[in-house]
Coordinates of C-alpha atoms and ligand atoms in Angstrom, one line a residue:
X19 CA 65.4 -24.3 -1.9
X20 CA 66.4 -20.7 -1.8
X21 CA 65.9 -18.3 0.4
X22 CA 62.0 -17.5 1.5
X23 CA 61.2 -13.7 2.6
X24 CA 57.8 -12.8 4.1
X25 CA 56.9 -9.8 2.0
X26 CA 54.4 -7.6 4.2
X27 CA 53.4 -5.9 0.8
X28 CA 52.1 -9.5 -0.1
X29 CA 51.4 -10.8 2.9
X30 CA 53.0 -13.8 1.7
X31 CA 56.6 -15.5 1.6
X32 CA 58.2 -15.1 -1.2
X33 CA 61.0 -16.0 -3.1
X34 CA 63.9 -13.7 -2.4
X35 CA 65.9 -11.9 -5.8
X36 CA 67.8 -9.1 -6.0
X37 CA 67.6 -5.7 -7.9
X38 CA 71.0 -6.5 -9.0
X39 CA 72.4 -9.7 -8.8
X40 CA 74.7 -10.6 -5.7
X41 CA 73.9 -7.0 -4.2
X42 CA 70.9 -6.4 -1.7
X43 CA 70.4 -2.5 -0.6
X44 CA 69.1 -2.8 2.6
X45 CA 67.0 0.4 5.0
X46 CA 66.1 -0.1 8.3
X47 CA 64.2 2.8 10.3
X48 CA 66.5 3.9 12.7
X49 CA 65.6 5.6 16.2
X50 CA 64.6 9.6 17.2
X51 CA 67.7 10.4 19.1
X52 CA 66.4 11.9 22.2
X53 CA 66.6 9.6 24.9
X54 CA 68.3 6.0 25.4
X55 CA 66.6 3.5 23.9
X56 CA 64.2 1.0 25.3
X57 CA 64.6 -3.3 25.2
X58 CA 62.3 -3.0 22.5
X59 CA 63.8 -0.7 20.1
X60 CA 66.7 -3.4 19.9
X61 CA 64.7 -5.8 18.6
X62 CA 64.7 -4.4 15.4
X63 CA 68.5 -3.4 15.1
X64 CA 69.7 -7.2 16.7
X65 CA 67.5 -9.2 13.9
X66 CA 68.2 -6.9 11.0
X67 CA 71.9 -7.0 11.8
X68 CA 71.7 -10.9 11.7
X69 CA 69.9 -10.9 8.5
X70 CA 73.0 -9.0 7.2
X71 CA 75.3 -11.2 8.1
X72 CA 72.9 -14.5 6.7
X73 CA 72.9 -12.6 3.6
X74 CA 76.5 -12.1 3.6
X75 CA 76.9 -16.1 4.4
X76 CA 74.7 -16.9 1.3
X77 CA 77.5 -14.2 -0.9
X78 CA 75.3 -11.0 -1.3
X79 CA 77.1 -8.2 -0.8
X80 CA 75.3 -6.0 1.4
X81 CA 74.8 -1.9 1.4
X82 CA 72.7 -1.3 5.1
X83 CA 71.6 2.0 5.8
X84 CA 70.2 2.8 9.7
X85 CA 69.1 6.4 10.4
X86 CA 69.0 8.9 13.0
X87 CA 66.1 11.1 13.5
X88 CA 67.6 14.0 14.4
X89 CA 64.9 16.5 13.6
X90 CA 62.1 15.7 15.9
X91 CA 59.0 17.3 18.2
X92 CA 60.5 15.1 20.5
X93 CA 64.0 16.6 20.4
X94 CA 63.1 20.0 20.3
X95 CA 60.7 19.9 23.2
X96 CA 63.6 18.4 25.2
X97 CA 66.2 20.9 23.9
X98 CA 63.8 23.7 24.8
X99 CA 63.5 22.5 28.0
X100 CA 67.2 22.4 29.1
X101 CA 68.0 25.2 26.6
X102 CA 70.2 24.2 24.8
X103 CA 70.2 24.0 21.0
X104 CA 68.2 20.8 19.1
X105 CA 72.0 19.6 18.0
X106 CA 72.9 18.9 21.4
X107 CA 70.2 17.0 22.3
X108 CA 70.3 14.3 19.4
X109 CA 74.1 14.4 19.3
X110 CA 74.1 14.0 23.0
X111 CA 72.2 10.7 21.8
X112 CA 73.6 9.6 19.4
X113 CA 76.9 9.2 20.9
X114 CA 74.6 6.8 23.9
X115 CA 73.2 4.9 21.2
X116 CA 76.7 4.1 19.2
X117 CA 77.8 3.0 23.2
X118 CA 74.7 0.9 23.5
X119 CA 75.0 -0.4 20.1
X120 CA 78.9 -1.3 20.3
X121 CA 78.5 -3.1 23.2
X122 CA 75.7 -5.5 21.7
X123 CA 78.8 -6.8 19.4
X124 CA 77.3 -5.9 16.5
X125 CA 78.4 -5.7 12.7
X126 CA 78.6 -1.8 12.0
X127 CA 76.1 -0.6 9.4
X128 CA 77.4 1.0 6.0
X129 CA 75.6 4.0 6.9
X130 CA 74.2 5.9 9.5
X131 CA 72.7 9.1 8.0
X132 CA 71.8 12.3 9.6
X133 CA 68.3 13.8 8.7
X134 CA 70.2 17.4 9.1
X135 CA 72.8 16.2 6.7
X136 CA 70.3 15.8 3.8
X137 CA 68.0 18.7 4.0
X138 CA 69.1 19.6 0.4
X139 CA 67.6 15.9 -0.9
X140 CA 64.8 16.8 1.2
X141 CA 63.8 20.2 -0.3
X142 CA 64.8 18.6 -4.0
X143 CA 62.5 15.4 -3.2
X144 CA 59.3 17.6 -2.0
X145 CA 59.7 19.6 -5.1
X146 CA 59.6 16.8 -7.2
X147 CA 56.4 15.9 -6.1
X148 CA 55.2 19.3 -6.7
X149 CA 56.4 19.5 -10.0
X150 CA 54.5 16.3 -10.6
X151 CA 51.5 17.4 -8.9
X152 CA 51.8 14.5 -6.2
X153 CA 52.1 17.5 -3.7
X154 CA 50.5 21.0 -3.1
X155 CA 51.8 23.6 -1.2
X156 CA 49.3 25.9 1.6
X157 CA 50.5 28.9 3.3
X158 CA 54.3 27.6 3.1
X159 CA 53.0 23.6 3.8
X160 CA 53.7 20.9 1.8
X161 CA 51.0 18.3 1.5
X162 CA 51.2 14.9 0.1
X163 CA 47.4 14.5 -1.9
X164 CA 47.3 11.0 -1.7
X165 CA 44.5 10.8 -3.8
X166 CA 47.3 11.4 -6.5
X167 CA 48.4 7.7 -5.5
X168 CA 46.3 5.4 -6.9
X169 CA 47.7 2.5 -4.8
X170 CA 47.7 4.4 -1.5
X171 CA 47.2 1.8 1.2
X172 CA 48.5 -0.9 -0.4
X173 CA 51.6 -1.6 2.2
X174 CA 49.0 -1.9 4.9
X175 CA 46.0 -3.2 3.6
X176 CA 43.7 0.1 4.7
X177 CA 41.2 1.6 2.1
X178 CA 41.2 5.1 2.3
X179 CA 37.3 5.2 2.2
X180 CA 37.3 2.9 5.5
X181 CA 39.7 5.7 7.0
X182 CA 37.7 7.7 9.6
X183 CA 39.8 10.8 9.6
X184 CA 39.1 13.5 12.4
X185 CA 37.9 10.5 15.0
X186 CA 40.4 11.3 17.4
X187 CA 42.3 14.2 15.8
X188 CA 41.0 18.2 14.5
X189 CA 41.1 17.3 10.9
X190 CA 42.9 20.3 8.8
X191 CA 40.4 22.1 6.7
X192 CA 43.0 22.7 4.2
X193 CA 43.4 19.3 3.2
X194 CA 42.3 18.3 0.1
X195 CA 41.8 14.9 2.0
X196 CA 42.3 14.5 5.8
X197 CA 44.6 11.9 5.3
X198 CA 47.3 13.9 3.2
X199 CA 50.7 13.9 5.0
X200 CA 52.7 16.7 5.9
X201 CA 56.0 17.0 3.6
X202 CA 57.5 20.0 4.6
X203 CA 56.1 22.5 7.3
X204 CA 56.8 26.5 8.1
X205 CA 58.7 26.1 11.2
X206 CA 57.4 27.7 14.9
X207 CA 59.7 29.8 16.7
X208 CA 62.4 28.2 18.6
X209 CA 62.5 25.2 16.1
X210 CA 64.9 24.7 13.9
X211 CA 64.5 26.0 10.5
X212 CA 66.1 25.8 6.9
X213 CA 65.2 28.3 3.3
X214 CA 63.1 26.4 0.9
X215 CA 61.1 27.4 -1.7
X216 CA 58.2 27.1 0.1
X217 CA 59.5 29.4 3.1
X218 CA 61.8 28.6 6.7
X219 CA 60.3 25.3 7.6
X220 CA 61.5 22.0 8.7
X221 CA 60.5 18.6 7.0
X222 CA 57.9 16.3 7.9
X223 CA 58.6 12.8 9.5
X224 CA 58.0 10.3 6.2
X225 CA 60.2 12.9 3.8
X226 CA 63.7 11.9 5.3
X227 CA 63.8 8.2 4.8
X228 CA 62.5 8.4 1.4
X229 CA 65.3 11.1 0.8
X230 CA 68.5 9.3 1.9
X231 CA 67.2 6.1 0.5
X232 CA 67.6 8.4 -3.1
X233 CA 70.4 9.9 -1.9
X234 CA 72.4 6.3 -0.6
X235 CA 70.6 3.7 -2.6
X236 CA 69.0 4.4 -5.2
X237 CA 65.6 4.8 -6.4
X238 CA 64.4 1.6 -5.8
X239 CA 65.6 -1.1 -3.0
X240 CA 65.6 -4.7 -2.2
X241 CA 64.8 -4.8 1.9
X242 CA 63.3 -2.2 3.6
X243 CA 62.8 -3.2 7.4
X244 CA 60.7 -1.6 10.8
X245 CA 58.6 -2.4 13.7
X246 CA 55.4 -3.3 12.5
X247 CA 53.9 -0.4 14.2
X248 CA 55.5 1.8 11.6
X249 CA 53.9 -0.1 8.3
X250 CA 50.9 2.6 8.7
X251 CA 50.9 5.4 8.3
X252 CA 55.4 5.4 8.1
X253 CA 55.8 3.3 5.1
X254 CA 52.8 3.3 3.5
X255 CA 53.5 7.2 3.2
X256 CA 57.2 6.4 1.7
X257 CA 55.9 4.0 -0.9
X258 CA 53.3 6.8 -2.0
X259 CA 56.8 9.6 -1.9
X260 CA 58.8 7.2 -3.5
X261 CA 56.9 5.7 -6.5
X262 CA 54.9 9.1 -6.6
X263 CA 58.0 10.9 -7.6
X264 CA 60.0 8.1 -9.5
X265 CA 57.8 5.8 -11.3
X266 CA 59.3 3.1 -10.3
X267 CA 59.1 0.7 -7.6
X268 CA 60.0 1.8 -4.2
X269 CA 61.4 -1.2 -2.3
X270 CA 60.6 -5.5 -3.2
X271 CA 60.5 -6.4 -0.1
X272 CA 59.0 -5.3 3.6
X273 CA 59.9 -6.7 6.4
X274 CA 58.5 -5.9 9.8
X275 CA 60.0 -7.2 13.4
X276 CA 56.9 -8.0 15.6
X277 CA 57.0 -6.0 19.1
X278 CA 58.1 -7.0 22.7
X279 CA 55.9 -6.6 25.6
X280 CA 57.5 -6.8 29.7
X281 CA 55.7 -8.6 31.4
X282 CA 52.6 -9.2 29.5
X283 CA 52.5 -5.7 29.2
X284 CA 53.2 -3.2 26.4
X285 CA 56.3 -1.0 27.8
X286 CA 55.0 2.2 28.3
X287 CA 56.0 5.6 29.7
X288 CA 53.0 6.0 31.1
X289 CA 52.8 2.7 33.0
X290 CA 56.7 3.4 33.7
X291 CA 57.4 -0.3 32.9
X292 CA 60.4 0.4 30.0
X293 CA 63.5 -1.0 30.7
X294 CA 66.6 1.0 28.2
X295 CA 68.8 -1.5 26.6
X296 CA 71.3 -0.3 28.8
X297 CA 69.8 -1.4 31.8
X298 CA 69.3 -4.4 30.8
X299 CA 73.2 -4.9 29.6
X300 CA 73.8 -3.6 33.3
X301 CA 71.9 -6.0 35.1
X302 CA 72.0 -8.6 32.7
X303 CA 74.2 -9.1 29.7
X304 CA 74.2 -7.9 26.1
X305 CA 74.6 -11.8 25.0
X306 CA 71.4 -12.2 27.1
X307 CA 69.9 -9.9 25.0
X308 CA 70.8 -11.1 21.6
X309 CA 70.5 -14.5 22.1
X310 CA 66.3 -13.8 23.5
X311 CA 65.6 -11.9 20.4
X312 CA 66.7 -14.4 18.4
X313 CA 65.4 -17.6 19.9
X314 CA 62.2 -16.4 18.7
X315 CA 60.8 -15.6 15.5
X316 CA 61.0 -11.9 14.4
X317 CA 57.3 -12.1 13.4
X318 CA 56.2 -13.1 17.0
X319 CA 55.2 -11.1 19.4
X320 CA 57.5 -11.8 22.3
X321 CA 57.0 -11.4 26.0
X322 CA 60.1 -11.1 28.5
X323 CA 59.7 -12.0 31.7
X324 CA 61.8 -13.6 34.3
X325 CA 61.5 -16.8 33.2
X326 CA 62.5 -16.1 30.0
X327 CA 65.6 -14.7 30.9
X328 CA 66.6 -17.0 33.3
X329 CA 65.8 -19.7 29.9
X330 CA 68.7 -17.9 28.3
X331 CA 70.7 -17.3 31.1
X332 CA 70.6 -21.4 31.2
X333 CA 70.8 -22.2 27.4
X334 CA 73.6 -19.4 27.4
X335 CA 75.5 -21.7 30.2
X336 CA 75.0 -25.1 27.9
X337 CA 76.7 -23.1 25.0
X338 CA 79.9 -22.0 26.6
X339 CA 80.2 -24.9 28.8
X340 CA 80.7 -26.9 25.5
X341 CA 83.2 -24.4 24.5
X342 CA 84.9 -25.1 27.2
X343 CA 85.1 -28.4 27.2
X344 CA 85.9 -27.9 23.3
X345 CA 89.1 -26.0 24.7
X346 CA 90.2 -28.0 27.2
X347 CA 90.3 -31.3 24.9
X348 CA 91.6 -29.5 22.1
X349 CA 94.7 -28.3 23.9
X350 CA 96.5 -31.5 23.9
X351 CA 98.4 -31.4 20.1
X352 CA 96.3 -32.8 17.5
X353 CA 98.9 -33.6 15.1
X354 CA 97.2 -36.5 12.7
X355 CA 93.9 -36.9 14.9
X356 CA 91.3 -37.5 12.7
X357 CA 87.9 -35.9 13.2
X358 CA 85.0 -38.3 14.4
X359 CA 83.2 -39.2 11.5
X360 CA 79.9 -39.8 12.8
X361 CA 79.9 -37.1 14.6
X362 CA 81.1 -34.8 11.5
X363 CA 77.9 -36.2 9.2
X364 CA 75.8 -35.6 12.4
X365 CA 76.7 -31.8 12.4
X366 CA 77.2 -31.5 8.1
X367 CA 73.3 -32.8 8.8
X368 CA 72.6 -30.5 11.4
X369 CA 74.1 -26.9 9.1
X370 CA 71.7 -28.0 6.4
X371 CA 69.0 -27.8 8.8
X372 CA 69.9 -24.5 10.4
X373 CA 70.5 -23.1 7.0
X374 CA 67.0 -24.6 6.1
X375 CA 66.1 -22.4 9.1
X376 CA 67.8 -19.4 8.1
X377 CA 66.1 -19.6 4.4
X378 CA 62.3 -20.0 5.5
X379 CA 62.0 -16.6 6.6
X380 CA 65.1 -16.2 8.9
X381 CA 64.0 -18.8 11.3
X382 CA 66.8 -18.4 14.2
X383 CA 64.5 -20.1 16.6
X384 CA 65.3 -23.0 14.4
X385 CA 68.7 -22.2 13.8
X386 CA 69.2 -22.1 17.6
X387 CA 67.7 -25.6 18.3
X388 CA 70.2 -27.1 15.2
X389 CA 73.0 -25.5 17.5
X390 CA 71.8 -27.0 20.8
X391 CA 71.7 -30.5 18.9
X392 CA 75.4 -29.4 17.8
X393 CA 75.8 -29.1 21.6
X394 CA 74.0 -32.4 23.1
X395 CA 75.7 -34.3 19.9
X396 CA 78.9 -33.5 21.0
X397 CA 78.6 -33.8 25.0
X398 CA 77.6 -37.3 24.6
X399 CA 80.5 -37.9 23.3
X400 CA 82.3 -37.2 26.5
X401 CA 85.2 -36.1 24.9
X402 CA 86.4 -34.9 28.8
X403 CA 86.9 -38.8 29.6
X404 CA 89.2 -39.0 26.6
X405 CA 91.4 -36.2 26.5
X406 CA 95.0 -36.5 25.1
X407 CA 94.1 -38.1 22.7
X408 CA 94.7 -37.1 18.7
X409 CA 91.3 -38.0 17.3
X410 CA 89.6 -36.2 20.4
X411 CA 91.5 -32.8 20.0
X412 CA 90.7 -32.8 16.0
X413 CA 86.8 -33.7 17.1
X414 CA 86.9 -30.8 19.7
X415 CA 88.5 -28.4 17.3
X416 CA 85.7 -29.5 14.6
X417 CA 83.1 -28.9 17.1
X418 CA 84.2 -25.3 18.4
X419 CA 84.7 -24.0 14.5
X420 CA 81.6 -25.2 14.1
X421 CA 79.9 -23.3 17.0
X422 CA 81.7 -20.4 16.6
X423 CA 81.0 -19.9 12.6
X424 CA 77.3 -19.9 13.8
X425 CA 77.3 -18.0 16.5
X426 CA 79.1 -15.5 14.9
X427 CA 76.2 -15.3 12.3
X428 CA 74.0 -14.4 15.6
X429 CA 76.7 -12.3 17.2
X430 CA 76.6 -14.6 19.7
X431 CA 79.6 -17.4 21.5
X432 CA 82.1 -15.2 21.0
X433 CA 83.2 -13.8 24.0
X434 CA 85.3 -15.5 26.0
X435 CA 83.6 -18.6 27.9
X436 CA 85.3 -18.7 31.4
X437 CA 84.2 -15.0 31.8
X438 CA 81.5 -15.5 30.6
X439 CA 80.1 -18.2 32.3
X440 CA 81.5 -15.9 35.5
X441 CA 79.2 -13.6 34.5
X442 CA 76.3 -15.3 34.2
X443 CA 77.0 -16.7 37.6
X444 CA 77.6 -13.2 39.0
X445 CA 74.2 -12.5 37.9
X446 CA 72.6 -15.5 39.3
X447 CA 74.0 -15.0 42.1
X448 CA 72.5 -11.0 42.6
X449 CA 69.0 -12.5 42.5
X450 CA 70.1 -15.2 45.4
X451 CA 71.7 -12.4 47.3
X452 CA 74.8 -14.0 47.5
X453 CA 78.4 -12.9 46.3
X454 CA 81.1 -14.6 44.6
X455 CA 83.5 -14.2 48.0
X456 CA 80.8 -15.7 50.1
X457 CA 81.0 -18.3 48.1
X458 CA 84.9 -18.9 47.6
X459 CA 85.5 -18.3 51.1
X460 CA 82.7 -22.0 51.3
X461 CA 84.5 -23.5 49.0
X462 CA 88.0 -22.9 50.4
X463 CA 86.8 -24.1 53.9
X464 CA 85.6 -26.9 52.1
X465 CA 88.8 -28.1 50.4
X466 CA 90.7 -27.3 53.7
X467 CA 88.4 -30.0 55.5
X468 CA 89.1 -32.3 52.5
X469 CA 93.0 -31.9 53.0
X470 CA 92.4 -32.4 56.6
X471 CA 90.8 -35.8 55.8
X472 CA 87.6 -34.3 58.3
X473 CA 85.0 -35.8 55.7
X474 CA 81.9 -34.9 58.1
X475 CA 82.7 -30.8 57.8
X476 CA 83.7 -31.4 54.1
X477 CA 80.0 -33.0 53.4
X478 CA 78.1 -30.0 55.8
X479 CA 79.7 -27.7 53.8
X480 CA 79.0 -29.5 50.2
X481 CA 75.4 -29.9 51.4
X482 CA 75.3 -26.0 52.6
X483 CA 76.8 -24.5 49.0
X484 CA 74.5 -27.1 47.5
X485 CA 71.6 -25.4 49.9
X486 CA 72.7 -21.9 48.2
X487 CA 72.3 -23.4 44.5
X488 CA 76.0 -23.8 44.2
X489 CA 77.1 -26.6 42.6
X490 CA 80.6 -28.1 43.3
X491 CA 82.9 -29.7 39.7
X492 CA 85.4 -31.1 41.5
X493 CA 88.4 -31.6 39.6
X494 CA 87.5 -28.8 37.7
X495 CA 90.2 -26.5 38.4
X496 CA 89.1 -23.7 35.9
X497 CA 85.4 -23.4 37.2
X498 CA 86.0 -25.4 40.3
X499 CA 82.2 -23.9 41.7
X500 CA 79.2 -23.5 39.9
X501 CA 75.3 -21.7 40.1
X502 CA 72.8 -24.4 39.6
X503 CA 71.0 -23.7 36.0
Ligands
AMP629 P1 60.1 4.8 18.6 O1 61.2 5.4 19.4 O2 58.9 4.4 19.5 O3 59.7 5.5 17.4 O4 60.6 3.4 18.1 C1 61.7 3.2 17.3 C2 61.7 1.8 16.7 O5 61.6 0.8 17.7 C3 60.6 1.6 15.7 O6 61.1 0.9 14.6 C4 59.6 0.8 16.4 O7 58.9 0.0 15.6 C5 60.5 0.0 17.4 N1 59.8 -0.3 18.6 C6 59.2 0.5 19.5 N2 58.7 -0.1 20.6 C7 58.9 -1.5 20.4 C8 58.7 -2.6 21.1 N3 58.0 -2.6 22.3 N4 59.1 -3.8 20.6 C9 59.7 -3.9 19.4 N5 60.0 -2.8 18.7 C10 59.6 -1.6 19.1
ZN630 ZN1 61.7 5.5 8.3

């Protein structure tokens, strides 16, 4: 079976085909650069980026546009307020988010567009839509009529007549209908402004994507990819610019990454419970990260808590210990060894169930649990007992290109295990309040009461570390200590 796609448009999954064959243009809504970005904002830009590189493993070539929001209340309000011209603000943020992004590991996109940088496709799109009457202009405003549309609503399922415009916000009397969208708008003094035919103004939010999509893609588009909070009014409102002005369809498929709440809660200024991405990199890890996001599906809603990290922080160990292990046995020459054969069906048996996975609806949570059977599969067959051995080294090679091909999928196993695993015991060991030379300095006293043959002192100590969650390998001389998992 090929590759399933849950079309929000449909609310259904759907076989996935291209626009044009072995080519899939792909958007994603990229963040308003005014501050770092929060845990959850990720979400969106780690799962995309790994439905990239599944696309790429099935031999599409992939164009992947992410924006930046760079004209923006939000941005101007902030540049007012520490005087300093809008530009400085979102360049200011743009350069933290490329930091933030760069150390998640991930694939660079093909583009990363500038609203500023397309205000001429901006001004040419809105007067398309005039010309074609899908737009009217009041006292220098552009206004989308979306009674123009006939399918308006469609994306999100809302009937206009069900609408009940003016509930929450002053309605504008101007309106033809109270849910027309802004397109282009004079602008106020101290915002930034550009010459259009309708006056110095600024666009509205919906405009710009539609706009570079045009400009970078085309007029139609195979993926086009959000939070779900942005399906309405966001892309309901670029469907209606998009097939208003073209005729054709806007994008075949909609895909929408569910949210992430902390703590049961939603992360909220207000409640002052967001966490940046950053923050968590610091504290944490950006493998942490990745490899959370994608043990779920992108459709579920998922909640981080403690326990959930520490899950990762664990399942994250089982990986790279394997890796290890995989090194270790695979440094003895291999000349002639012959890989196990079993053990070679088990994992050709185990790809065509991640890749199953992959093609129901980019199921990593399934992937992920293939890999961990990669994992167990392999540690029972104890390759540490028989190193130096031909047939074990080619097993253990087998095994690591195996793990590594996949992970690298995910963007994840790549880094280098023994620091790695360091690192996660580094962290572990924050939350215990201990630190790595309290520990080594246990460890050491230990093996000097070992050399001194004074067995009593060595098993105190073994029973203290062990006390501390510190778990002794001996004979391990790469990781000779570790935190219990
Ligand atoms: P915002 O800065 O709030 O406009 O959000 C930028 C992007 O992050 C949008 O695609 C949102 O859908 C997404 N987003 C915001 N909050 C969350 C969250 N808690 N979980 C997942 N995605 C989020
Ligand atoms: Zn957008």
């Amino acid at each position: 079976m090929g590759l399933m796609v849950y079309n929000t448009l449909t609310k259904s999954k759907v076989p996935f085909e291209t626009i044009e064959e072995g080519k899939v243009r792909l958007y994603l809504c990229g963040p308003t650069v005014y501050d770092l970005l929060h845990i959850g904002n990720f979400r969106g830009a780690i799962f995309f980026n790994m439905l990239r590189n599944w696309l790429e493993e099935l031999d599409y070539k992939v164009d992947f546009v992410y924006n930046y929001t760079d004209v923006d209340d939000k941005i101007i309000n902030k540049a007012n307020a520490e005087g300093v011209e809008p530009s400085v603000i979102s360049e200011r943020y743009i350069k933290e988010f490329e930091t933030d992004f760069n150390r998640l590991g991930l694939k660079p996109h093909d583009h990363n567009p500038k609203v500023t940088d397309f205000i001429p496709n901006i001004i040419e799109f809105v007067s398309t839509l005039v010309e074609k009457e899908k737009a009217y202009v009041i006292d220098g405003e552009v206004f989308y009529s979306i009674d123009s549309f006939e399918t308006y609503g469609k994306l999100s399922g809302k009937k206009i007549d069900d609408l009940e415009a003016g509930q929450r916000v002053d309605v504008d009397t101007r309106k033809k209908n109270p849910f027309d969208f802004v397109l282009w708008k004079p602008s106020k003094e101290g915002e930034p402004s550009w010459d259009s035919p309708w006056g110095g103004g600024r666009p509205g939010w919906h405009i710009e994507c539609s706009a570079m999509i045009k400009e970078i893609l085309g007029d139609s588009i195979d993926i086009h990819g959000g939070g779900i909070d942005l399906i309405f009014p966001h892309h309901e409102n670029e469907i209606a610019q998009g097939e208003g002005a073209t005729g054709k369809t806007y994008c075949h498929y909609w895909m929408h990454n569910e949210f992430i709440n902390l703590n049961d809660e939603k992360m909220s200024k207000s409640i002052g419970n967001v966490i940046t991405g950053r923050a968590f990199m610091d504290k944490y890890d950006p493998e942490i990260l990745k490899f959370l996001y994608l043990s779920v599906h992108y459709r579920t809603m998922m909640n981080i808590n403690e326990e959930k990290i520490n899950g990762s922080i664990c399942g994250l160990s089982r990986f790279y210990n394997a890796i290890i292990v995989a090194n270790q046995v695979s440094q003895y020459d291999g000349t002639g060894g012959v890989v196990n054969k079993k053990f070679e069906e088990a994992l050709l048996t185990l790809e065509k169930k991640l890749a199953k996975g992959m093609n129901d609806d980019f199921n990593t949570a399934e992937a992920i649990a293939s890999l961990f059977e990669g994992v167990r599969t392999f540690n029972a067959l104890n390759l540490k007992t028989k190193q130096k051995d031909v047939n074990s080294c080619a097993t253990a090679i087998y095994f690591k290109e195996w793990i590594v091909k996949f992970g690298k999928m995910m963007s994840l196993f790549q880094r280098d295990p023994k620091e790695f695993l360091m690192r996660l015991d580094d962290i572990l060991l924050k939350e215990k309040g201990l630190d790595r030379v309290t520990v080594d300095s246990l460890v050491e006293q230990r093996n000097q009461a070992r050399k001194q043959k004074d067995w009593a002192s060595a098993d105190d100590l073994r029973a203290q570390l062990s006390d501390m969650g510190i778990e002794l390998q001996d004979g391990n001389l790469e990781i000779p200590w570790e935190v219990k998992k």
